[in-house]
Amino acid sequence: MWMCRLEELASFKEVHGHCDVSIDYTSPHYDLGVWAREQRILFQRYNEEGTPSQLDKGRMDDLEQLGFSWDFEYTNEAH
């Protein structure tokens, strides 16, 4: 399931040129914006609190290779 979301993010990047998915962006199979936000939350919890999660180092690396920003500011702008 996680790899499907990563592939969906890669497709988003091909179209939009970035991985900054707005929170209200929806995709055919899942709310990609919500998923991207969840990854950022898991990353912050891991870095700030040491909370383990499904977002392991390999997944972090996969996201970073796509150009995923951990510091994205969410707005209501849809794209």
XYZ file of N, CA, C and O in Angstrom:
316
model
N 0.812 -1.187 0.000
C 0.000 0.000 0.000
C 0.866 1.266 0.000
O 0.587 2.205 -0.709
N 1.911 1.263 0.840
C 2.777 2.433 0.927
C 3.443 2.698 -0.411
O 3.523 3.854 -0.840
N 3.896 1.664 -1.092
C 4.548 1.840 -2.398
C 3.579 2.406 -3.429
O 3.985 3.180 -4.286
N 2.313 2.054 -3.332
C 1.299 2.621 -4.238
C 1.205 4.129 -4.039
O 1.104 4.881 -5.013
N 1.227 4.576 -2.780
C 1.167 6.014 -2.494
C 2.427 6.715 -2.995
O 2.364 7.810 -3.527
N 3.580 6.054 -2.825
C 4.831 6.636 -3.314
C 4.785 6.784 -4.831
O 5.204 7.814 -5.371
N 4.280 5.783 -5.519
C 4.149 5.860 -6.980
C 3.172 6.963 -7.383
O 3.395 7.675 -8.354
N 2.121 7.113 -6.611
C 1.156 8.172 -6.876
C 1.802 9.550 -6.681
O 1.569 10.481 -7.451
N 2.643 9.663 -5.660
C 3.369 10.906 -5.425
C 4.334 11.184 -6.576
O 4.466 12.318 -7.023
N 4.994 10.155 -7.076
C 5.901 10.321 -8.217
C 5.131 10.811 -9.443
O 5.602 11.685 -10.179
N 3.941 10.294 -9.657
C 3.103 10.739 -10.773
C 2.678 12.190 -10.586
O 2.669 12.976 -11.537
N 2.334 12.544 -9.364
C 1.981 13.928 -9.050
C 3.154 14.843 -9.402
O 2.974 15.899 -10.006
N 4.359 14.427 -9.023
C 5.534 15.244 -9.291
C 5.769 15.398 -10.795
O 6.156 16.473 -11.255
N 5.548 14.342 -11.553
C 5.710 14.429 -13.009
C 4.802 15.500 -13.605
O 5.206 16.232 -14.497
N 3.598 15.589 -13.090
C 2.621 16.553 -13.610
C 2.885 17.967 -13.094
O 2.857 18.939 -13.855
N 3.174 18.093 -11.792
C 3.261 19.402 -11.148
C 4.681 19.914 -10.934
O 4.863 21.086 -10.610
N 5.671 19.045 -11.072
C 7.058 19.469 -10.921
C 7.555 19.559 -9.489
O 8.651 20.053 -9.240
N 6.757 19.106 -8.530
C 7.141 19.147 -7.112
C 6.331 18.107 -6.341
O 5.402 17.514 -6.886
N 6.684 17.929 -5.078
C 5.981 16.964 -4.219
C 5.157 17.645 -3.142
O 4.741 17.007 -2.180
N 4.914 18.937 -3.288
C 4.179 19.695 -2.278
C 2.677 19.579 -2.523
O 2.037 20.485 -3.056
N 2.116 18.465 -2.126
C 0.704 18.170 -2.346
C -0.132 18.895 -1.299
O 0.092 18.728 -0.101
N -1.077 19.704 -1.738
C -1.923 20.427 -0.785
C -2.819 19.437 -0.040
O -3.145 18.368 -0.553
N -3.211 19.804 1.145
C -3.977 18.914 2.012
C -5.320 18.538 1.401
O -5.849 17.455 1.655
N -5.871 19.382 0.558
C -7.182 19.097 -0.022
C -7.101 18.445 -1.403
O -8.127 18.227 -2.038
N -5.900 18.090 -1.831
C -5.743 17.412 -3.114
C -6.197 15.962 -2.975
O -5.756 15.245 -2.081
N -7.087 15.552 -3.845
C -7.530 14.161 -3.828
C -7.095 13.479 -5.117
O -6.940 14.115 -6.151
N -6.899 12.206 -5.028
C -6.485 11.416 -6.176
C -7.477 10.266 -6.336
O -8.319 10.051 -5.466
N -7.386 9.523 -7.414
C -8.391 8.484 -7.680
C -8.553 7.428 -6.583
O -9.644 6.946 -6.350
N -7.477 7.088 -5.890
C -7.547 5.976 -4.950
C -7.406 6.390 -3.488
O -7.712 5.621 -2.597
N -6.934 7.585 -3.244
C -6.659 8.002 -1.871
C -6.460 9.501 -1.874
O -6.113 10.087 -2.884
N -6.668 10.127 -0.739
C -6.384 11.556 -0.618
C -4.875 11.725 -0.457
O -4.342 11.633 0.647
N -4.203 11.946 -1.574
C -2.743 12.015 -1.571
C -2.233 13.116 -0.648
O -1.210 12.959 0.011
N -2.954 14.228 -0.586
C -2.548 15.315 0.307
C -2.559 14.897 1.766
O -1.674 15.261 2.535
N -3.543 14.113 2.153
C -3.634 13.612 3.528
C -2.478 12.653 3.800
O -1.825 12.716 4.849
N -2.203 11.766 2.845
C -1.111 10.814 3.008
C 0.224 11.539 3.167
O 1.033 11.199 4.046
N 0.461 12.553 2.330
C 1.722 13.309 2.410
C 1.838 13.989 3.776
O 2.911 13.980 4.395
N 0.742 14.542 4.252
C 0.748 15.177 5.576
C 1.060 14.146 6.656
O 1.824 14.408 7.587
N 0.471 12.972 6.548
C 0.730 11.912 7.528
C 2.212 11.537 7.557
O 2.774 11.292 8.631
N 2.854 11.500 6.394
C 4.276 11.168 6.352
C 5.088 12.228 7.074
O 6.033 11.913 7.800
N 4.713 13.491 6.895
C 5.421 14.578 7.574
C 5.221 14.510 9.086
O 6.146 14.768 9.856
N 4.020 14.176 9.514
C 3.745 14.045 10.952
C 4.572 12.906 11.547
O 5.189 13.057 12.606
N 4.599 11.766 10.864
C 5.401 10.633 11.348
C 6.878 10.997 11.419
O 7.580 10.629 12.370
N 7.356 11.733 10.423
C 8.752 12.170 10.393
C 9.047 13.085 11.582
O 10.060 12.916 12.268
N 8.170 14.039 11.845
C 8.372 14.960 12.963
C 8.358 14.228 14.296
O 9.182 14.501 15.168
N 7.424 13.311 14.449
C 7.358 12.545 15.698
C 8.624 11.735 15.916
O 9.128 11.633 17.037
N 9.132 11.173 14.852
C 10.358 10.382 14.951
C 11.536 11.272 15.338
O 12.327 10.925 16.219
N 11.655 12.424 14.670
C 12.796 13.307 14.918
C 12.715 14.039 16.248
O 13.733 14.265 16.893
N 11.517 14.435 16.644
C 11.379 15.223 17.863
C 11.180 14.375 19.114
O 11.630 14.735 20.188
N 10.489 13.247 18.964
C 10.141 12.445 20.135
C 10.759 11.054 20.121
O 10.669 10.324 21.096
N 11.340 10.670 18.987
C 11.904 9.333 18.858
C 10.842 8.257 18.721
O 11.118 7.077 18.937
N 9.625 8.657 18.358
C 8.520 7.711 18.241
C 8.694 6.842 17.005
O 8.724 7.344 15.886
N 8.813 5.527 17.172
C 8.942 4.643 16.011
C 7.627 4.572 15.244
O 6.548 4.753 15.814
N 7.730 4.331 13.947
C 6.534 4.232 13.120
C 6.830 3.392 11.884
O 7.938 2.891 11.712
N 5.845 3.318 11.002
C 6.037 2.610 9.742
C 6.938 3.387 8.788
O 7.405 2.841 7.802
N 7.163 4.663 9.086
C 8.046 5.478 8.255
C 9.486 5.236 8.698
O 10.035 5.937 9.540
N 10.089 4.205 8.131
C 11.457 3.864 8.496
C 12.447 4.631 7.612
O 12.062 5.406 6.738
N 13.720 4.417 7.866
C 14.778 5.136 7.140
C 14.682 4.894 5.638
O 14.863 5.820 4.839
N 14.386 3.687 5.216
C 14.270 3.390 3.793
C 13.156 4.188 3.134
O 13.318 4.712 2.034
N 12.034 4.311 3.816
C 10.917 5.081 3.280
C 11.239 6.575 3.264
O 10.877 7.291 2.328
N 11.911 7.033 4.307
C 12.339 8.439 4.321
C 13.246 8.711 3.126
O 13.096 9.726 2.445
N 14.182 7.806 2.880
C 15.092 7.962 1.744
C 14.335 7.966 0.421
O 14.627 8.779 -0.465
N 13.342 7.089 0.285
C 12.538 7.045 -0.943
C 11.846 8.378 -1.184
O 11.830 8.891 -2.304
N 11.262 8.931 -0.135
C 10.580 10.221 -0.265
C 11.559 11.336 -0.601
O 11.294 12.170 -1.472
N 12.695 11.342 0.062
C 13.692 12.382 -0.190
C 14.257 12.301 -1.603
O 14.543 13.322 -2.226
N 14.397 11.091 -2.139
C 14.880 10.939 -3.517
C 13.911 11.548 -4.521
O 14.327 12.000 -5.586
N 12.631 11.586 -4.180
C 11.633 12.225 -5.043
C 11.671 13.744 -4.919
O 11.090 14.449 -5.730
N 12.316 14.242 -3.868
C 12.334 15.677 -3.624
C 11.273 16.106 -2.625
O 10.889 17.270 -2.570
N 10.802 15.166 -1.810
C 9.783 15.430 -0.802
C 10.344 16.346 0.271
O 11.413 16.101 0.821
N 9.615 17.409 0.579
C 10.038 18.358 1.603
C 9.343 18.033 2.918
O 8.117 17.911 2.965
N 10.105 17.934 3.968
C 9.532 17.642 5.285
C 8.950 18.895 5.923
O 8.212 18.816 6.890
N 9.249 20.074 5.391
C 8.848 21.349 5.997
C 7.702 22.047 5.276
O 7.458 23.207 5.505
N 6.993 21.364 4.425
C 5.954 21.994 3.602
C 4.901 22.686 4.454
O 4.412 22.136 5.427
N 4.559 23.925 4.071
C 3.494 24.686 4.733
C 2.195 24.446 3.986
O 2.101 24.723 2.796
N 1.186 23.958 4.660
C -0.087 23.660 4.016
C -0.926 24.911 3.856
O -1.007 25.734 4.750
N -1.529 25.014 2.680
C -2.459 26.101 2.380
C -3.711 25.479 1.789
O -3.779 24.273 1.579
N -4.678 26.275 1.473
C -5.895 25.777 0.847
C -5.788 25.760 -0.665
O -6.743 25.450 -1.353
N -4.631 26.108 -1.183
C -4.435 26.110 -2.629
C -4.403 24.687 -3.154
O -3.618 23.862 -2.685
N -5.241 24.392 -4.125
C -5.331 23.024 -4.640
C -4.447 22.834 -5.856
O -4.597 23.516 -6.853
N -3.490 21.941 -5.751
C -2.712 21.354 -6.863
C -1.711 20.400 -6.351
O -1.673 19.916 -5.333
